[in-house]
Short mmCIF file of C-alpha atoms in Angstrom, two decimals:
data_model
loop_
_atom_site.label_atom_id
_atom_site.label_comp_id
_atom_site.label_asym_id
_atom_site.label_seq_id
_atom_site.Cartn_x
_atom_site.Cartn_y
_atom_site.Cartn_z
CA UNK A 1 118.25 189.42 30.42
CA UNK A 2 116.65 192.03 32.70
CA UNK A 3 114.05 193.09 30.16
CA UNK A 4 112.35 191.65 27.03
CA UNK A 5 112.73 193.76 23.95
CA UNK A 6 109.65 194.21 21.71
CA UNK A 7 109.26 191.39 19.19
CA UNK A 8 108.99 192.97 15.66
CA UNK A 9 108.37 189.65 14.03
CA UNK A 10 106.86 186.47 15.16
CA UNK A 11 106.54 183.61 12.59
CA UNK A 12 104.75 180.63 13.95
CA UNK A 13 104.41 176.99 12.51
CA UNK A 14 104.68 178.35 8.92
CA UNK A 15 104.42 175.95 6.14
CA UNK A 16 104.80 177.23 2.53
CA UNK A 17 105.70 175.84 -0.79
CA UNK A 18 104.91 175.90 -4.65
CA UNK A 19 102.16 173.99 -5.94
CA UNK A 20 102.29 170.55 -4.16
CA UNK A 21 105.91 170.91 -3.27
CA UNK A 22 106.36 172.02 0.38
CA UNK A 23 109.56 174.04 0.85
CA UNK A 24 109.01 175.52 4.40
CA UNK A 25 107.92 172.75 6.68
CA UNK A 26 106.99 174.39 10.25
CA UNK A 27 109.07 177.27 10.91
CA UNK A 28 109.12 179.15 14.24
CA UNK A 29 111.14 182.43 14.19
CA UNK A 30 111.15 185.63 16.19
CA UNK A 31 112.90 189.00 15.46
CA UNK A 32 113.21 191.44 18.39
CA UNK A 33 113.39 195.24 17.94
CA UNK A 34 116.86 196.47 16.76
CA UNK A 35 118.23 192.83 16.30
CA UNK A 36 120.06 191.54 13.30
CA UNK A 37 118.98 187.98 12.95
CA UNK A 38 120.40 185.78 10.45
CA UNK A 39 118.98 182.63 8.74
CA UNK A 40 121.68 180.39 7.26
CA UNK A 41 121.58 177.13 5.66
CA UNK A 42 122.40 175.48 2.53
CA UNK A 43 121.04 176.00 -0.97
CA UNK A 44 117.21 174.73 -1.07
CA UNK A 45 116.87 174.87 2.54
CA UNK A 46 113.97 177.07 2.09
CA UNK A 47 115.40 180.40 3.15
CA UNK A 48 114.21 182.33 0.46
CA UNK A 49 110.68 180.98 0.27
CA UNK A 50 110.15 181.73 4.02
CA UNK A 51 111.39 185.39 3.40
CA UNK A 52 108.89 185.44 0.35
CA UNK A 53 106.12 183.92 2.62
CA UNK A 54 106.87 186.80 5.08
CA UNK A 55 106.23 189.57 2.53
CA UNK A 56 103.56 187.93 0.80
CA UNK A 57 104.66 186.83 -2.43
CA UNK A 58 104.09 183.35 -1.25
CA UNK A 59 101.19 182.37 0.59
CA UNK A 60 101.63 180.06 3.63
CA UNK A 61 99.63 176.73 3.69
CA UNK A 62 99.64 176.83 7.51
CA UNK A 63 100.93 178.92 10.48
CA UNK A 64 100.76 182.75 11.36
CA UNK A 65 103.28 185.72 10.72
CA UNK A 66 102.98 188.63 12.86
CA UNK A 67 104.37 191.84 12.46
CA UNK A 68 104.32 194.37 15.12
CA UNK A 69 101.23 192.78 16.43
CA UNK A 70 99.49 192.84 13.47
CA UNK A 71 98.64 189.71 11.63
CA UNK A 72 100.26 189.83 8.30
CA UNK A 73 99.76 186.20 7.36
CA UNK A 74 98.86 186.09 3.65
CA UNK A 75 98.72 189.85 3.39
CA UNK A 76 99.52 191.18 -0.02
CA UNK A 77 102.93 192.32 -0.61
CA UNK A 78 102.12 195.94 -1.24
CA UNK A 79 100.07 196.07 1.98
CA UNK A 80 102.92 194.53 3.82
CA UNK A 81 105.23 197.28 2.80
CA UNK A 82 102.95 199.67 3.82
CA UNK A 83 102.72 198.07 7.17
CA UNK A 84 106.61 198.52 7.41
CA UNK A 85 108.51 195.45 5.86
CA UNK A 86 111.02 196.02 2.78
CA UNK A 87 112.47 193.04 1.17
CA UNK A 88 115.90 193.00 -0.77
CA UNK A 89 115.07 190.16 -2.92
CA UNK A 90 117.19 187.50 -4.32
CA UNK A 91 118.43 188.35 -7.65
CA UNK A 92 117.92 192.11 -6.77
CA UNK A 93 114.81 192.63 -8.90
CA UNK A 94 115.78 195.93 -9.98
CA UNK A 95 113.85 198.01 -12.67
CA UNK A 96 116.58 197.60 -15.27
CA UNK A 97 115.46 200.11 -17.73
CA UNK A 98 114.52 202.81 -15.24
CA UNK A 99 117.04 205.12 -13.72
CA UNK A 100 118.74 204.82 -10.23
CA UNK A 101 116.79 207.46 -9.25
CA UNK A 102 113.57 206.33 -10.50
CA UNK A 103 114.21 203.03 -8.74
CA UNK A 104 114.73 204.78 -5.61
CA UNK A 105 111.56 206.75 -5.86
CA UNK A 106 109.70 203.56 -6.64
CA UNK A 107 110.97 202.45 -3.01
CA UNK A 108 109.11 205.24 -1.54
CA UNK A 109 106.01 204.26 -3.57
CA UNK A 110 104.16 202.92 -0.54
CA UNK A 111 104.38 206.17 1.64
CA UNK A 112 103.88 209.80 1.35
CA UNK A 113 106.55 211.01 -0.77
CA UNK A 114 106.83 214.56 0.06
CA UNK A 115 109.97 213.85 2.14
CA UNK A 116 111.50 211.70 -0.17
CA UNK A 117 114.36 214.07 -0.82
CA UNK A 118 115.62 213.65 2.73
CA UNK A 119 115.67 209.77 2.26
CA UNK A 120 117.65 210.17 -0.90
CA UNK A 121 120.29 212.26 0.91
CA UNK A 122 120.39 209.42 3.64
CA UNK A 123 120.87 206.61 0.83
CA UNK A 124 123.23 208.35 -0.91
CA UNK A 125 125.16 209.05 2.07
CA UNK A 126 125.11 205.26 2.76
CA UNK A 127 126.09 204.50 -0.66
CA UNK A 128 127.87 207.42 -2.29
CA UNK A 129 128.27 205.69 -5.60
CA UNK A 130 124.62 205.76 -6.19
CA UNK A 131 124.66 209.46 -6.23
CA UNK A 132 127.10 209.49 -9.05
CA UNK A 133 125.16 206.83 -11.03
CA UNK A 134 121.74 208.62 -10.26
CA UNK A 135 120.62 209.08 -13.87
CA UNK A 136 121.99 205.96 -15.19
CA UNK A 137 119.68 203.04 -15.83
CA UNK A 138 119.93 200.21 -13.41
CA UNK A 139 120.72 197.47 -15.61
CA UNK A 140 124.05 199.65 -16.58
CA UNK A 141 125.45 199.18 -12.87
CA UNK A 142 127.90 196.79 -11.64
CA UNK A 143 126.53 193.71 -9.86
CA UNK A 144 127.82 195.29 -6.36
CA UNK A 145 126.22 198.74 -7.42
CA UNK A 146 122.98 196.90 -8.34
CA UNK A 147 123.34 195.19 -4.79
CA UNK A 148 123.75 198.53 -3.06
CA UNK A 149 120.68 200.10 -5.07
CA UNK A 150 118.46 197.07 -4.06
CA UNK A 151 119.26 197.91 -0.42
CA UNK A 152 118.74 201.49 -0.80
CA UNK A 153 115.52 201.01 -2.76
CA UNK A 154 114.17 199.14 0.26
CA UNK A 155 115.30 201.53 2.79
CA UNK A 156 113.24 204.36 0.84
CA UNK A 157 110.17 202.67 2.17
CA UNK A 158 111.53 203.61 5.82
CA UNK A 159 111.07 199.95 7.01
CA UNK A 160 110.74 199.04 10.50
CA UNK A 161 112.23 195.52 9.52
CA UNK A 162 114.53 194.85 6.74
CA UNK A 163 114.67 191.70 5.14
CA UNK A 164 117.70 190.88 2.98
CA UNK A 165 118.02 187.89 0.72
CA UNK A 166 121.58 186.82 -0.22
CA UNK A 167 122.98 190.33 -0.63
CA UNK A 168 126.71 188.66 -0.94
CA UNK A 169 125.64 186.51 -3.62
CA UNK A 170 128.14 186.73 -6.75
CA UNK A 171 129.92 189.74 -5.51
CA UNK A 172 133.49 190.66 -4.87
CA UNK A 173 134.89 190.58 -1.48
CA UNK A 174 135.36 194.12 -1.28
CA UNK A 175 131.87 194.81 -2.49
CA UNK A 176 130.58 192.67 0.25
CA UNK A 177 132.48 194.18 2.86
CA UNK A 178 130.95 197.76 1.83
CA UNK A 179 127.73 196.24 1.86
CA UNK A 180 128.03 194.54 5.29
CA UNK A 181 129.50 197.81 6.57
CA UNK A 182 126.24 199.48 5.75
CA UNK A 183 124.29 196.72 7.38
CA UNK A 184 126.45 197.40 10.50
CA UNK A 185 125.50 201.03 10.25
CA UNK A 186 121.91 200.58 9.80
CA UNK A 187 121.89 198.18 12.89
CA UNK A 188 123.65 200.77 14.82
CA UNK A 189 120.94 203.15 13.75
CA UNK A 190 118.30 200.94 15.35
CA UNK A 191 117.08 199.21 12.18
CA UNK A 192 115.79 195.68 12.57
CA UNK A 193 117.09 193.17 10.07
CA UNK A 194 116.73 189.62 9.16
CA UNK A 195 119.34 188.51 6.93
CA UNK A 196 119.23 185.04 4.87
CA UNK A 197 122.63 184.19 3.70
CA UNK A 198 124.51 181.35 2.29
CA UNK A 199 127.84 182.47 3.66
CA UNK A 200 127.30 181.46 7.32
CA UNK A 201 130.43 182.75 8.89
CA UNK A 202 129.97 186.29 7.14
CA UNK A 203 126.53 186.33 8.45
CA UNK A 204 127.04 185.25 12.05
CA UNK A 205 129.87 187.64 12.29
CA UNK A 206 127.60 190.58 11.91
CA UNK A 207 124.47 189.04 13.45
CA UNK A 208 123.27 188.94 16.87
CA UNK A 209 121.47 185.84 16.65
CA UNK A 210 121.16 182.99 13.95
CA UNK A 211 118.90 180.26 12.98
CA UNK A 212 120.08 177.35 10.87
CA UNK A 213 117.63 176.22 8.55
CA UNK A 214 117.98 172.52 6.96
CA UNK A 215 115.17 171.04 4.34
CA UNK A 216 112.66 173.37 5.40
CA UNK A 217 112.97 173.65 9.10
CA UNK A 218 114.99 175.25 11.79
CA UNK A 219 117.61 172.96 12.97
CA UNK A 220 119.52 174.91 15.27
CA UNK A 221 118.95 178.37 16.79
CA UNK A 222 121.16 180.42 18.96
CA UNK A 223 123.35 183.55 19.72
CA UNK A 224 125.45 184.13 16.69
CA UNK A 225 128.76 183.73 18.64
CA UNK A 226 127.67 180.34 19.93
CA UNK A 227 126.69 179.25 16.51
CA UNK A 228 129.94 180.44 15.09
CA UNK A 229 131.76 178.17 17.43
CA UNK A 230 129.32 175.35 16.89
CA UNK A 231 131.05 172.23 15.25
CA UNK A 232 127.85 171.17 13.40
CA UNK A 233 127.49 174.65 12.03
CA UNK A 234 131.20 174.53 10.91
CA UNK A 235 130.08 171.42 9.15
CA UNK A 236 127.12 172.87 7.30
CA UNK A 237 129.14 175.77 6.44
CA UNK A 238 131.75 173.54 4.72
CA UNK A 239 129.06 171.61 3.04
CA UNK A 240 129.38 168.47 4.98
CA UNK A 241 126.30 168.29 7.14
CA UNK A 242 124.45 165.56 5.99
CA UNK A 243 122.89 162.28 7.23
CA UNK A 244 122.83 159.54 4.78
CA UNK A 245 120.66 157.50 7.14
CA UNK A 246 117.90 160.20 7.62
CA UNK A 247 115.03 160.46 5.12
CA UNK A 248 112.90 163.43 5.00
CA UNK B 1 101.93 209.54 -59.98
CA UNK B 2 102.49 213.05 -58.91
CA UNK B 3 103.46 214.76 -55.54
CA UNK B 4 100.06 215.98 -54.76
CA UNK B 5 98.72 212.50 -55.07
CA UNK B 6 101.24 211.08 -52.87
CA UNK B 7 100.58 213.86 -50.45
CA UNK B 8 97.02 212.92 -50.55
CA UNK B 9 97.89 209.15 -49.70
CA UNK B 10 100.21 210.06 -47.12
CA UNK B 11 97.36 212.27 -45.32
CA UNK B 12 95.09 209.33 -45.44
CA UNK B 13 97.74 207.11 -44.03
CA UNK B 14 98.50 209.51 -41.22
CA UNK B 15 94.63 209.51 -40.36
CA UNK B 16 94.38 205.83 -40.46
CA UNK B 17 97.72 205.55 -38.52
CA UNK B 18 96.41 207.76 -35.79
CA UNK B 19 93.63 205.40 -35.32
CA UNK B 20 95.63 202.33 -35.37
CA UNK B 21 98.07 204.08 -32.82
CA UNK B 22 95.33 204.74 -30.37
CA UNK B 23 94.10 201.13 -30.56
CA UNK B 24 97.59 199.71 -30.57
CA UNK B 25 98.23 201.84 -27.39
CA UNK B 26 95.48 200.09 -25.77
CA UNK B 27 96.80 196.87 -26.46
CA UNK B 28 100.34 197.79 -25.27
CA UNK B 29 99.16 199.24 -21.90
CA UNK B 30 97.27 196.20 -20.99
CA UNK B 31 100.13 193.95 -22.20
CA UNK B 32 102.61 196.14 -20.08
CA UNK B 33 100.23 195.51 -16.98
CA UNK B 34 99.18 191.93 -17.39
CA UNK B 35 101.53 190.24 -20.19
CA UNK B 36 98.15 189.35 -21.94
CA UNK B 37 96.81 190.24 -25.32
CA UNK B 38 93.30 191.99 -24.95
CA UNK B 39 91.25 190.85 -27.79
CA UNK B 40 88.28 192.86 -26.57
CA UNK B 41 90.35 195.92 -27.54
CA UNK B 42 88.52 196.56 -30.86
CA UNK B 43 85.26 196.51 -28.87
CA UNK B 44 86.16 199.38 -26.72
CA UNK B 45 86.68 201.30 -30.14
CA UNK B 46 83.21 200.03 -31.40
CA UNK B 47 81.74 201.06 -28.10
CA UNK B 48 83.16 204.44 -28.27
CA UNK B 49 81.42 205.14 -31.27
CA UNK B 50 78.09 203.45 -30.66
CA UNK B 51 77.70 205.01 -27.25
CA UNK B 52 78.56 208.46 -28.44
CA UNK B 53 75.60 207.86 -31.25
CA UNK B 54 73.62 206.59 -28.44
CA UNK B 55 74.08 209.77 -26.25
CA UNK B 56 73.62 211.88 -29.22
CA UNK B 57 70.73 210.62 -31.29
CA UNK B 58 69.28 208.73 -28.37
CA UNK B 59 69.56 210.95 -25.42
CA UNK B 60 69.63 214.32 -27.68
CA UNK B 61 72.77 215.55 -25.93
CA UNK B 62 74.86 218.13 -27.78
CA UNK B 63 77.78 216.53 -29.96
CA UNK B 64 80.69 217.24 -27.52
CA UNK B 65 79.04 216.10 -24.52
CA UNK B 66 77.59 213.14 -26.29
CA UNK B 67 81.45 212.18 -27.32
CA UNK B 68 82.54 212.65 -23.65
CA UNK B 69 79.80 210.28 -22.62
CA UNK B 70 81.06 207.81 -25.19
CA UNK B 71 84.40 207.90 -24.05
CA UNK B 72 83.98 208.07 -20.44
CA UNK B 73 81.40 205.17 -20.09
CA UNK B 74 83.52 203.09 -22.54
CA UNK B 75 86.31 203.69 -20.11
CA UNK B 76 83.90 202.66 -17.23
CA UNK B 77 82.97 199.64 -19.25
CA UNK B 78 86.68 198.77 -19.50
CA UNK B 79 87.05 198.89 -15.58
CA UNK B 80 83.83 196.85 -15.24
CA UNK B 81 85.34 194.32 -17.67
CA UNK B 82 88.52 193.94 -15.82
CA UNK B 83 86.88 193.73 -12.54
CA UNK B 84 84.23 191.19 -13.41
CA UNK B 85 86.37 188.94 -15.83
CA UNK B 86 89.92 189.53 -15.52
CA UNK B 87 90.59 189.78 -11.76
CA UNK B 88 88.51 186.96 -11.16
CA UNK B 89 91.40 184.93 -12.60
CA UNK B 90 93.53 184.85 -9.50
CA UNK B 91 96.45 183.11 -10.94
CA UNK B 92 96.93 185.32 -13.75
CA UNK B 93 97.44 182.53 -16.01
CA UNK B 94 97.96 184.27 -19.52
CA UNK B 95 96.39 181.61 -21.68
CA UNK B 96 93.28 181.60 -19.65
CA UNK B 97 92.96 185.48 -19.52
CA UNK B 98 93.51 185.46 -23.21
CA UNK B 99 90.51 183.31 -23.84
CA UNK B 100 88.41 185.44 -21.17
CA UNK B 101 89.15 188.49 -23.54
CA UNK B 102 87.99 186.57 -26.62
CA UNK B 103 84.95 185.82 -24.81
CA UNK B 104 84.55 189.28 -23.48
CA UNK B 105 84.87 190.44 -26.95
CA UNK B 106 82.12 188.54 -28.14
CA UNK B 107 79.63 189.58 -25.10
CA UNK B 108 80.32 193.19 -25.64
CA UNK B 109 79.60 192.89 -29.47
CA UNK B 110 76.43 190.87 -28.84
CA UNK B 111 75.24 193.38 -26.30
CA UNK B 112 75.81 196.24 -28.57
CA UNK B 113 73.77 194.41 -31.26
CA UNK B 114 70.83 193.93 -28.86
CA UNK B 115 70.94 197.16 -27.34
CA UNK B 116 71.60 199.28 -30.39
CA UNK B 117 70.40 197.07 -33.45
CA UNK B 118 72.24 195.82 -36.28
CA UNK B 119 72.31 198.76 -38.51
CA UNK B 120 75.14 201.05 -39.22
CA UNK B 121 74.83 204.33 -37.08
CA UNK B 122 75.98 207.99 -38.21
CA UNK B 123 77.22 210.89 -36.41
CA UNK B 124 77.61 214.30 -37.76
CA UNK B 125 80.95 215.69 -38.49
CA UNK B 126 82.64 217.70 -35.47
CA UNK B 127 82.88 220.98 -37.24
CA UNK B 128 81.10 220.84 -40.68
CA UNK B 129 81.78 219.20 -43.79
CA UNK B 130 84.87 221.56 -45.02
CA UNK B 131 88.22 220.73 -46.20
CA UNK B 132 91.53 222.59 -46.29
CA UNK B 133 94.02 222.56 -49.19
CA UNK B 134 97.57 221.49 -48.27
CA UNK B 135 99.97 222.04 -51.19
CA UNK B 136 96.97 220.74 -53.52
CA UNK B 137 95.88 217.83 -51.29
CA UNK B 138 92.57 217.93 -49.75
CA UNK B 139 92.55 217.61 -46.11
CA UNK B 140 89.18 217.13 -44.54
CA UNK B 141 88.44 218.98 -41.17
CA UNK B 142 87.35 215.81 -39.75
CA UNK B 143 90.63 214.28 -40.57
CA UNK B 144 92.27 217.28 -38.58
CA UNK B 145 90.13 216.34 -35.65
CA UNK B 146 91.42 212.65 -35.69
CA UNK B 147 94.97 213.56 -35.93
CA UNK B 148 94.71 216.35 -33.33
CA UNK B 149 92.88 214.41 -30.81
CA UNK B 150 95.27 211.58 -31.25
CA UNK B 151 98.32 213.88 -30.78
CA UNK B 152 96.70 215.33 -27.68
CA UNK B 153 95.72 211.98 -26.28
CA UNK B 154 99.55 210.73 -26.81
CA UNK B 155 100.65 213.69 -25.24
CA UNK B 156 98.72 213.40 -22.05
CA UNK B 157 99.64 209.59 -22.05
CA UNK B 158 103.23 210.49 -22.28
CA UNK B 159 103.02 212.82 -19.66
CA UNK B 160 101.20 210.24 -17.31
CA UNK B 161 103.62 207.65 -18.12
CA UNK B 162 106.93 209.55 -17.55
CA UNK B 163 106.08 212.59 -15.07
CA UNK B 164 103.85 211.13 -12.54
CA UNK B 165 104.06 208.71 -9.65
CA UNK B 166 101.05 206.48 -11.13
CA UNK B 167 103.04 206.42 -14.59
CA UNK B 168 106.07 205.34 -13.01
CA UNK B 169 104.54 202.56 -11.08
CA UNK B 170 102.58 201.50 -14.23
CA UNK B 171 106.26 201.34 -16.06
CA UNK B 172 107.59 199.55 -12.88
CA UNK B 173 104.88 196.66 -13.37
CA UNK B 174 105.66 196.46 -16.96
CA UNK B 175 109.34 195.75 -16.02
CA UNK B 176 108.80 193.27 -13.48
CA UNK B 177 105.58 192.51 -11.65
CA UNK B 178 107.20 190.91 -8.31
CA UNK B 179 109.46 193.52 -7.92
CA UNK B 180 106.62 196.38 -8.42
CA UNK B 181 104.71 194.51 -5.46
CA UNK B 182 107.62 194.32 -3.14
CA UNK B 183 107.81 198.16 -3.43
CA UNK B 184 104.32 198.52 -2.37
CA UNK B 185 102.74 198.82 -5.87
CA UNK B 186 98.98 197.40 -6.01
CA UNK B 187 99.89 195.51 -9.32
CA UNK B 188 96.00 194.76 -9.41
CA UNK B 189 95.09 198.53 -9.21
CA UNK B 190 97.68 199.04 -12.13
CA UNK B 191 95.84 196.31 -14.13
CA UNK B 192 92.60 198.08 -13.61
CA UNK B 193 94.14 201.51 -14.68
CA UNK B 194 95.66 199.95 -17.86
CA UNK B 195 92.01 198.65 -18.67
CA UNK B 196 90.59 202.19 -18.01
CA UNK B 197 93.28 203.97 -20.32
CA UNK B 198 92.89 201.35 -22.97
CA UNK B 199 89.21 201.45 -23.15
CA UNK B 200 89.28 205.21 -23.23
CA UNK B 201 91.76 205.37 -26.02
CA UNK B 202 90.10 203.04 -27.80
CA UNK B 203 86.73 204.88 -27.53
CA UNK B 204 88.48 208.11 -28.48
CA UNK B 205 89.46 206.46 -31.92
CA UNK B 206 85.95 205.12 -32.21
CA UNK B 207 84.14 208.33 -31.74
CA UNK B 208 86.65 210.41 -33.99
CA UNK B 209 86.09 207.98 -36.79
CA UNK B 210 82.40 207.39 -36.82
CA UNK B 211 81.37 210.88 -38.59
CA UNK B 212 83.54 209.71 -41.46
CA UNK B 213 82.64 206.07 -41.56
CA UNK B 214 79.72 205.42 -39.44
CA UNK B 215 79.64 202.68 -37.03
CA UNK B 216 78.05 199.35 -36.19
CA UNK B 217 78.10 196.70 -33.67
CA UNK B 218 80.78 194.66 -35.59
CA UNK B 219 83.40 197.10 -36.49
CA UNK B 220 85.41 195.89 -33.57
CA UNK B 221 87.39 192.97 -34.69
CA UNK B 222 88.85 194.66 -38.10
CA UNK B 223 90.03 197.46 -36.06
CA UNK B 224 91.27 195.31 -33.16
CA UNK B 225 93.38 193.17 -35.81
CA UNK B 226 95.04 196.51 -37.13
CA UNK B 227 95.74 197.88 -33.89
CA UNK B 228 97.16 194.66 -32.72
CA UNK B 229 99.28 194.35 -35.85
CA UNK B 230 100.52 198.11 -35.31
CA UNK B 231 101.35 197.27 -31.54
CA UNK B 232 103.44 194.13 -32.62
CA UNK B 233 105.10 196.21 -35.45
CA UNK B 234 106.33 198.73 -33.01
CA UNK B 235 107.16 196.36 -30.31
CA UNK B 236 104.59 195.31 -27.46
CA UNK B 237 104.80 196.94 -24.18
CA UNK B 238 106.11 200.22 -25.40
CA UNK B 239 103.61 203.23 -25.72
CA UNK B 240 105.97 205.09 -27.98
CA UNK B 241 106.55 201.87 -30.16
CA UNK B 242 102.70 201.60 -30.46
CA UNK B 243 102.04 204.93 -31.93
CA UNK B 244 105.15 204.50 -34.40
CA UNK B 245 103.61 201.00 -35.11
CA UNK B 246 100.17 202.73 -35.70
CA UNK B 247 101.67 205.33 -38.01
CA UNK B 248 103.68 203.09 -40.16
CA UNK B 249 100.95 200.70 -40.61
CA UNK B 250 98.62 203.52 -41.65
CA UNK B 251 101.31 204.46 -44.09
CA UNK B 252 101.79 201.13 -45.53
CA UNK B 253 98.12 200.61 -46.08
CA UNK B 254 98.16 203.90 -48.35
CA UNK B 255 100.97 202.87 -50.06
CA UNK B 256 99.63 199.59 -50.91
CA UNK B 257 96.52 201.56 -52.14
CA UNK B 258 98.64 203.96 -54.31
CA UNK B 259 100.58 201.29 -56.17
CA UNK B 260 98.98 198.04 -55.87
CA UNK B 261 95.28 198.11 -55.35
CA UNK B 262 92.77 199.09 -52.51
CA UNK B 263 91.60 195.39 -52.62
CA UNK B 264 94.15 194.42 -50.54
CA UNK B 265 94.26 197.30 -47.99
CA UNK B 266 92.82 194.96 -45.07
CA UNK B 267 95.29 192.35 -45.82
CA UNK B 268 98.27 194.74 -45.35
CA UNK B 269 97.80 194.50 -41.50
CA UNK B 270 97.70 190.83 -41.35
CA UNK B 271 100.98 190.57 -43.92
CA UNK B 272 102.69 192.82 -41.63
CA UNK B 273 101.91 191.22 -38.44
CA UNK B 274 103.10 187.91 -40.05
CA UNK B 275 106.26 189.44 -41.37
CA UNK B 276 107.17 191.14 -38.09
CA UNK B 277 106.49 187.94 -36.00
CA UNK B 278 108.72 185.71 -38.52
CA UNK B 279 111.61 188.49 -39.20
CA UNK B 280 111.80 190.80 -35.98
CA UNK B 281 109.34 189.31 -33.38
CA UNK B 282 110.38 192.17 -30.78
CA UNK B 283 109.16 194.75 -33.41
CA UNK B 284 110.54 197.74 -34.81
CA UNK B 285 111.59 199.44 -31.63
CA UNK B 286 111.81 196.53 -29.28
CA UNK B 287 114.84 195.29 -27.64
CA UNK B 288 115.99 191.60 -28.81
CA UNK B 289 116.00 190.22 -25.42
CA UNK B 290 115.02 191.74 -22.09
CA UNK B 291 118.38 192.33 -20.05
CA UNK B 292 118.56 190.54 -16.89
CA UNK B 293 118.78 192.53 -13.73
#
């Protein structure tokens, strides 16, 4: 630890929820430049809500979020995208009746599009199948292709930080492999990534560091390799983490 | 009934249908951006006529300029209405917004009554009172103006919607507002733009019709209902469907006059509205269910 890399994202004491239901309860989290950090935890732990809070789809009730030294707490999503964030959302949220190419062009909506041809080339290089399908509507793609399109659309914004929400959900192992290979490549190119995953083993294998989230708070944090070897994490991964005696 | 008479009715249907199409486009554009039916849409039609009359008779501007003033100032009123009334409702609750548009409609027509009086106001024909004969049927020149202006407006809107970045962003909002936000689209701006366009298109219809029918502060709701029926008939949210719905409704009205009685003309829109809602709620061109992506 000779030098301290630049912190890209810093989440401090963030609480958030829907109506009177609080889902995220005091989260502290940091992502440094070039890191792939994963946020793992069971269904309903609040992982997706935290990502939505970071991009501004959900307003935090307390805490602060800084992105590249800029305070983005409660910033509208379109502004957050302009600031350099891009989200690959849960359920992909593609524009179904529009073509693959239109979806990608929309990904570049937030910035000057004069050079979007170059970005199209980059994402087609990453996911060649999208080039074959470029004039098909997004709704006609397979689940795996849709996930690739969701990742590609986010990349079109040229983000400084890519947020992914469960990119492996509901996909065949072969497709998951392809998508995670793409993430590895993006990381190697220097992109900073925050990955939310239910498949903890998969996520930790590709990540530098991990946070384990449980009922709205961070239960554990550490290097991916350490977490992978951690008995408690194995237990959650197997769905056996619990505490009957605990109340929350 | 001879072919010439049928053609005469068809031309009348096309004329009225063009008007309904423009008003229906207003409904559909706002619905696409907000998920809300704007019940003030008919008032934009009224304002287009009334403000043009005001600019022509009150300010003494030449007719083309007066028409431009009428349409542009109505579009501006649409924007102001959105900023002052719609945008203030931060959560975007559809029911609350619909009630706001109903209230807005009353405010706009009351204001028009106070400012311009309760009487019917005329506007001269755009290019004189001539008519041309089409296979024996009489086609008034003003009708050509109405159909032509509608065609041009629809073509411009089609271009905007399908060939520009702004249009693409508007379509994206219509598909999924949250998805639009996370690719960096300012969805509130898109709502404002939709009101601008809806008010402008409604005003254009009001302007084009006034030389034939005159206008008054209370013409909005009747045309509003017809435009709404046309938008539902075509399938809400789809501009092409709104145009188709408008033209079909205009034709249906004409057919009803030809074969039943002109007494029931204004009831046709309501019958169509109910029939569509019962039988095919997604409209003629609507998909039965939005595919989930």
